[in-house]
Amino acid sequence: MGIVSPGFFGRPRRDDPGLPPGQYLTEGFPVLSAGPTPRIDPDEWEFTITTETGQVHRWSWTEFLALKQDDVSTDIHCVTSWSKLGTSWRGVSLDTLFESVESDCEFTMAHSYGGYTTNVPLDDLLGGKAWIAHEFDGEALEPAHGGPARLLVPHLYFWKSAKWVRGLEMLRQDEPGFWESNGYHMYGDPWREERYW
Ligand SMILES: Nc1nc2c(c(=O)[nH]1)N[C@H]1C(S)=C(S)[C@@H](COP(=O)(O)O)O[C@H]1N2
Ligand SMILES: [Mo]
């Protein structure tokens, strides 16, 4: 039997070993927002972590920029099937932000300016896996891509990387955020194709 692999000319390459299943490479940087881009003045910006006891940890823009900064190079994967390899970000590790936080919760809800929410387990935010990023490619993060600052959780589908993030709420039990309430997967591992449920 002469088996010839079919030529998928002109189609996205979906067999790249560096890509999760069902993903194709893009060189551009698509903008995907469920609503309008909020404009946040750095003087009014704050990032908070609220624990189950109601304790609120707060950082102003100046305080946030004074924290230890990481330069991160990582691949990102959107559930709509595009992936972008080797993207460059600068931001503050969630490990740094959680240093002073005491909580027994295993789950978090990210809240954004503009109302977007997404749930992420605490384990997925710690251990050098997630950042609050404020630069992309050496420039201030554009408002369309989440500036002044967005959550960056690159090992999960990109809808977990909340743009215009304003805080994390600690949850005793997992709860769906915006897209998770609309059929997206509660966890969203691109390597297991956890797109929808
Ligand atoms: N606040 C907020 N964050 C968001 C979204 C959104 O609509 N609002 N969309 C999510 C989705 S579905 C994706 S794929 C990425 C898109 O990020 P980008 O526009 O920088 O490519 O942001 C995620 N974060
Ligand atoms: Mo997305």
mmCIF file of C-alpha atoms and ligand atoms in Angstrom:
data_model
loop_
_atom_site.group_PDB
_atom_site.id
_atom_site.type_symbol
_atom_site.label_atom_id
_atom_site.label_comp_id
_atom_site.label_asym_id
_atom_site.label_seq_id
_atom_site.Cartn_x
_atom_site.Cartn_y
_atom_site.Cartn_z
ATOM 1 C CA MET A 1 0.000 0.000 0.000
ATOM 2 C CA GLY A 2 1.494 3.254 -0.982
ATOM 3 C CA ILE A 3 0.722 5.473 1.936
ATOM 4 C CA VAL A 4 1.412 9.068 1.181
ATOM 5 C CA SER A 5 0.721 11.611 3.831
ATOM 6 C CA PRO A 6 -1.790 14.052 2.475
ATOM 7 C CA GLY A 7 -0.400 17.448 1.713
ATOM 8 C CA PHE A 8 -2.093 20.144 3.723
ATOM 9 C CA PHE A 9 -0.717 22.943 1.593
ATOM 10 C CA GLY A 10 -2.035 26.325 2.508
ATOM 11 C CA ARG A 11 -3.422 25.088 5.783
ATOM 12 C CA PRO A 12 -2.069 25.886 9.212
ATOM 13 C CA ARG A 13 0.648 23.470 10.259
ATOM 14 C CA ARG A 14 -0.891 21.385 13.022
ATOM 15 C CA ASP A 15 1.833 18.781 13.472
ATOM 16 C CA ASP A 16 4.601 20.902 14.963
ATOM 17 C CA PRO A 17 5.987 19.018 17.994
ATOM 18 C CA GLY A 18 6.552 22.344 19.760
ATOM 19 C CA LEU A 19 2.850 23.084 19.560
ATOM 20 C CA PRO A 20 0.010 21.639 21.616
ATOM 21 C CA PRO A 21 -2.461 19.520 19.618
ATOM 22 C CA GLY A 22 -4.764 21.437 17.294
ATOM 23 C CA GLN A 23 -2.727 24.659 17.443
ATOM 24 C CA TYR A 24 -1.098 26.580 14.586
ATOM 25 C CA LEU A 25 1.618 29.214 14.658
ATOM 26 C CA THR A 26 0.964 32.891 14.212
ATOM 27 C CA GLU A 27 3.545 35.621 13.789
ATOM 28 C CA GLY A 28 1.068 38.364 14.574
ATOM 29 C CA PHE A 29 -0.481 39.102 17.925
ATOM 30 C CA PRO A 30 -4.286 38.902 17.632
ATOM 31 C CA VAL A 31 -6.366 40.946 20.069
ATOM 32 C CA LEU A 32 -9.212 39.038 21.725
ATOM 33 C CA SER A 33 -11.375 41.007 24.120
ATOM 34 C CA ALA A 34 -14.910 40.284 25.261
ATOM 35 C CA GLY A 35 -15.638 43.999 25.695
ATOM 36 C CA PRO A 36 -14.169 47.469 25.282
ATOM 37 C CA THR A 37 -10.615 48.253 26.366
ATOM 38 C CA PRO A 38 -10.708 49.969 29.755
ATOM 39 C CA ARG A 39 -8.328 52.910 30.244
ATOM 40 C CA ILE A 40 -6.687 52.858 33.656
ATOM 41 C CA ASP A 41 -4.654 55.773 34.938
ATOM 42 C CA PRO A 42 -1.508 54.481 36.736
ATOM 43 C CA ASP A 43 -2.333 56.863 39.627
ATOM 44 C CA GLU A 44 -5.598 54.982 40.120
ATOM 45 C CA TRP A 45 -4.293 51.506 39.301
ATOM 46 C CA GLU A 46 -3.915 49.048 42.122
ATOM 47 C CA PHE A 47 -3.448 45.325 42.387
ATOM 48 C CA THR A 48 -4.982 43.469 45.313
ATOM 49 C CA ILE A 49 -4.954 39.968 46.740
ATOM 50 C CA THR A 50 -7.988 39.335 48.964
ATOM 51 C CA THR A 51 -7.886 36.309 51.251
ATOM 52 C CA GLU A 52 -10.757 34.225 52.649
ATOM 53 C CA THR A 53 -10.569 36.181 55.913
ATOM 54 C CA GLY A 54 -11.163 39.429 54.047
ATOM 55 C CA GLN A 55 -7.595 40.607 54.420
ATOM 56 C CA VAL A 56 -6.609 42.778 51.454
ATOM 57 C CA HIS A 57 -3.013 43.079 50.236
ATOM 58 C CA ARG A 58 -2.568 46.117 48.003
ATOM 59 C CA TRP A 59 0.066 47.434 45.647
ATOM 60 C CA SER A 60 -0.043 50.810 43.966
ATOM 61 C CA TRP A 61 1.555 51.161 40.523
ATOM 62 C CA THR A 62 4.730 52.614 42.103
ATOM 63 C CA GLU A 63 4.896 49.859 44.720
ATOM 64 C CA PHE A 64 4.316 47.213 42.055
ATOM 65 C CA LEU A 65 7.150 48.536 39.869
ATOM 66 C CA ALA A 66 9.491 48.586 42.890
ATOM 67 C CA LEU A 67 9.087 44.810 43.350
ATOM 68 C CA LYS A 68 11.562 42.314 41.869
ATOM 69 C CA GLN A 69 11.017 42.185 38.093
ATOM 70 C CA ASP A 70 11.372 39.053 35.944
ATOM 71 C CA ASP A 71 12.083 38.866 32.234
ATOM 72 C CA VAL A 72 10.091 35.994 30.799
ATOM 73 C CA SER A 73 10.309 34.306 27.413
ATOM 74 C CA THR A 74 7.445 31.912 26.816
ATOM 75 C CA ASP A 75 5.019 30.368 24.326
ATOM 76 C CA ILE A 76 1.332 31.329 24.485
ATOM 77 C CA HIS A 77 -1.654 29.313 23.265
ATOM 78 C CA CYS A 78 -5.117 30.691 22.563
ATOM 79 C CA VAL A 79 -8.130 28.385 22.639
ATOM 80 C CA THR A 80 -9.144 29.729 19.203
ATOM 81 C CA SER A 81 -6.094 27.724 17.952
ATOM 82 C CA TRP A 82 -3.321 30.244 17.496
ATOM 83 C CA SER A 83 -0.019 29.876 19.298
ATOM 84 C CA LYS A 84 2.838 32.301 19.457
ATOM 85 C CA LEU A 85 6.329 31.065 20.365
ATOM 86 C CA GLY A 86 9.050 32.827 22.340
ATOM 87 C CA THR A 87 7.085 35.891 23.412
ATOM 88 C CA SER A 88 8.979 38.324 25.703
ATOM 89 C CA TRP A 89 7.436 39.832 28.810
ATOM 90 C CA ARG A 90 8.527 41.712 31.919
ATOM 91 C CA GLY A 91 6.618 41.603 35.152
ATOM 92 C CA VAL A 92 6.335 40.526 38.752
ATOM 93 C CA SER A 93 6.145 36.851 39.658
ATOM 94 C CA LEU A 94 3.086 35.785 41.630
ATOM 95 C CA ASP A 95 5.573 34.109 44.013
ATOM 96 C CA THR A 96 6.809 37.589 44.890
ATOM 97 C CA LEU A 97 3.281 38.950 45.391
ATOM 98 C CA PHE A 98 2.224 35.976 47.532
ATOM 99 C CA GLU A 99 5.263 36.212 49.873
ATOM 100 C CA SER A 100 3.271 38.141 52.463
ATOM 101 C CA VAL A 101 -0.084 36.422 51.891
ATOM 102 C CA GLU A 102 -1.476 33.809 54.266
ATOM 103 C CA SER A 103 -4.310 31.701 52.904
ATOM 104 C CA ASP A 104 -5.522 28.112 53.085
ATOM 105 C CA CYS A 105 -7.412 28.352 49.788
ATOM 106 C CA GLU A 106 -6.446 26.273 46.774
ATOM 107 C CA PHE A 107 -8.366 28.332 44.229
ATOM 108 C CA THR A 108 -8.340 31.901 42.999
ATOM 109 C CA MET A 109 -10.493 34.141 40.855
ATOM 110 C CA ALA A 110 -8.717 36.800 38.810
ATOM 111 C CA HIS A 111 -10.711 40.031 38.468
ATOM 112 C CA SER A 112 -10.082 42.615 35.783
ATOM 113 C CA TYR A 113 -10.899 46.287 35.327
ATOM 114 C CA GLY A 114 -13.926 46.123 33.041
ATOM 115 C CA GLY A 115 -15.439 43.102 34.799
ATOM 116 C CA TYR A 116 -13.745 40.083 33.209
ATOM 117 C CA THR A 117 -13.028 37.172 35.539
ATOM 118 C CA THR A 118 -11.223 33.848 35.218
ATOM 119 C CA ASN A 119 -10.486 31.100 37.739
ATOM 120 C CA VAL A 120 -6.969 29.696 38.257
ATOM 121 C CA PRO A 121 -5.831 27.219 40.944
ATOM 122 C CA LEU A 122 -3.254 28.742 43.299
ATOM 123 C CA ASP A 123 -0.725 26.011 42.378
ATOM 124 C CA ASP A 124 -0.793 27.284 38.802
ATOM 125 C CA LEU A 125 0.105 30.796 39.896
ATOM 126 C CA LEU A 126 3.072 29.796 42.082
ATOM 127 C CA GLY A 127 6.397 28.075 41.414
ATOM 128 C CA GLY A 128 7.596 30.442 38.684
ATOM 129 C CA LYS A 129 4.590 29.756 36.446
ATOM 130 C CA ALA A 130 2.741 33.081 36.439
ATOM 131 C CA TRP A 131 3.345 36.824 36.415
ATOM 132 C CA ILE A 132 1.622 40.172 36.431
ATOM 133 C CA ALA A 133 3.183 41.450 33.212
ATOM 134 C CA HIS A 134 3.450 45.120 32.272
ATOM 135 C CA GLU A 135 5.888 45.007 29.322
ATOM 136 C CA PHE A 136 5.771 43.111 26.057
ATOM 137 C CA ASP A 137 8.777 43.026 23.695
ATOM 138 C CA GLY A 138 10.558 45.668 25.766
ATOM 139 C CA GLU A 139 7.702 48.189 25.556
ATOM 140 C CA ALA A 140 4.934 49.159 27.952
ATOM 141 C CA LEU A 141 2.084 46.677 27.451
ATOM 142 C CA GLU A 142 -0.440 48.169 25.015
ATOM 143 C CA PRO A 143 -3.945 48.758 26.390
ATOM 144 C CA ALA A 144 -5.427 46.363 23.793
ATOM 145 C CA HIS A 145 -3.200 43.573 25.124
ATOM 146 C CA GLY A 146 -4.027 44.293 28.756
ATOM 147 C CA GLY A 147 -1.952 47.329 29.715
ATOM 148 C CA PRO A 148 -1.118 48.683 32.177
ATOM 149 C CA ALA A 149 -0.797 45.085 33.435
ATOM 150 C CA ARG A 150 -2.189 41.626 32.784
ATOM 151 C CA LEU A 151 -1.987 38.220 34.328
ATOM 152 C CA LEU A 152 0.337 35.897 32.385
ATOM 153 C CA VAL A 153 -0.227 32.155 32.961
ATOM 154 C CA PRO A 154 1.376 30.784 29.799
ATOM 155 C CA HIS A 155 1.051 27.059 30.571
ATOM 156 C CA LEU A 156 -2.759 27.383 30.403
ATOM 157 C CA TYR A 157 -4.868 28.603 27.460
ATOM 158 C CA PHE A 158 -4.517 32.347 27.081
ATOM 159 C CA TRP A 159 -8.047 33.178 28.265
ATOM 160 C CA LYS A 160 -6.671 32.518 31.786
ATOM 161 C CA SER A 161 -4.234 35.418 31.305
ATOM 162 C CA ALA A 162 -6.640 38.144 32.410
ATOM 163 C CA LYS A 163 -5.959 41.486 30.757
ATOM 164 C CA TRP A 164 -6.256 44.705 32.847
ATOM 165 C CA VAL A 165 -6.024 42.552 35.950
ATOM 166 C CA ARG A 166 -6.899 44.331 39.180
ATOM 167 C CA GLY A 167 -6.776 41.562 41.721
ATOM 168 C CA LEU A 168 -6.994 37.984 42.866
ATOM 169 C CA GLU A 169 -9.632 36.680 45.207
ATOM 170 C CA MET A 170 -8.805 33.520 47.196
ATOM 171 C CA LEU A 171 -11.543 30.881 46.954
ATOM 172 C CA ARG A 172 -12.162 27.837 49.122
ATOM 173 C CA GLN A 173 -13.879 26.119 46.191
ATOM 174 C CA ASP A 174 -13.311 26.399 42.475
ATOM 175 C CA GLU A 175 -15.809 28.670 40.714
ATOM 176 C CA PRO A 176 -16.184 29.455 37.007
ATOM 177 C CA GLY A 177 -15.149 32.850 35.679
ATOM 178 C CA PHE A 178 -16.494 34.611 32.594
ATOM 179 C CA TRP A 179 -15.561 32.156 29.814
ATOM 180 C CA GLU A 180 -15.767 29.142 32.121
ATOM 181 C CA SER A 181 -19.446 30.022 32.732
ATOM 182 C CA ASN A 182 -19.872 30.145 28.958
ATOM 183 C CA GLY A 183 -18.621 26.650 28.215
ATOM 184 C CA TYR A 184 -14.855 26.947 28.444
ATOM 185 C CA HIS A 185 -12.969 24.358 30.476
ATOM 186 C CA MET A 186 -12.475 24.986 34.222
ATOM 187 C CA TYR A 187 -8.716 24.305 33.968
ATOM 188 C CA GLY A 188 -7.633 24.808 30.332
ATOM 189 C CA ASP A 189 -4.455 22.774 29.760
ATOM 190 C CA PRO A 190 -3.518 23.235 26.063
ATOM 191 C CA TRP A 191 -1.462 20.004 26.001
ATOM 192 C CA ARG A 192 -4.599 18.045 26.932
ATOM 193 C CA GLU A 193 -6.800 20.172 24.697
ATOM 194 C CA GLU A 194 -9.020 21.219 27.586
ATOM 195 C CA ARG A 195 -10.871 23.757 25.481
ATOM 196 C CA TYR A 196 -14.546 23.338 26.332
ATOM 197 C CA TRP A 197 -16.679 21.109 28.506
HETATM 198 N N1 LIG B 1 -9.966 41.311 30.805
HETATM 199 C C1 LIG B 1 -9.938 40.428 29.791
HETATM 200 N N2 LIG B 1 -8.911 39.569 29.734
HETATM 201 C C2 LIG B 1 -8.841 38.663 28.727
HETATM 202 C C3 LIG B 1 -9.863 38.597 27.751
HETATM 203 C C4 LIG B 1 -10.920 39.515 27.837
HETATM 204 O O1 LIG B 1 -11.846 39.506 27.013
HETATM 205 N N3 LIG B 1 -10.925 40.430 28.862
HETATM 206 N N4 LIG B 1 -9.780 37.655 26.741
HETATM 207 C C5 LIG B 1 -8.969 36.459 27.023
HETATM 208 C C6 LIG B 1 -8.740 35.681 25.837
HETATM 209 S S1 LIG B 1 -9.992 34.675 25.317
HETATM 210 C C7 LIG B 1 -7.532 35.655 25.225
HETATM 211 S S2 LIG B 1 -7.189 34.577 23.958
HETATM 212 C C8 LIG B 1 -6.468 36.601 25.608
HETATM 213 C C9 LIG B 1 -6.137 37.452 24.416
HETATM 214 O O2 LIG B 1 -5.087 38.310 24.744
HETATM 215 P P1 LIG B 1 -4.589 39.296 23.622
HETATM 216 O O3 LIG B 1 -5.761 40.150 23.214
HETATM 217 O O4 LIG B 1 -3.461 40.056 24.227
HETATM 218 O O5 LIG B 1 -4.133 38.420 22.484
HETATM 219 O O6 LIG B 1 -6.836 37.442 26.673
HETATM 220 C C10 LIG B 1 -7.636 36.853 27.645
HETATM 221 N N5 LIG B 1 -7.804 37.813 28.699
HETATM 222 MO MO MO B 2 -8.896 33.170 23.769
#
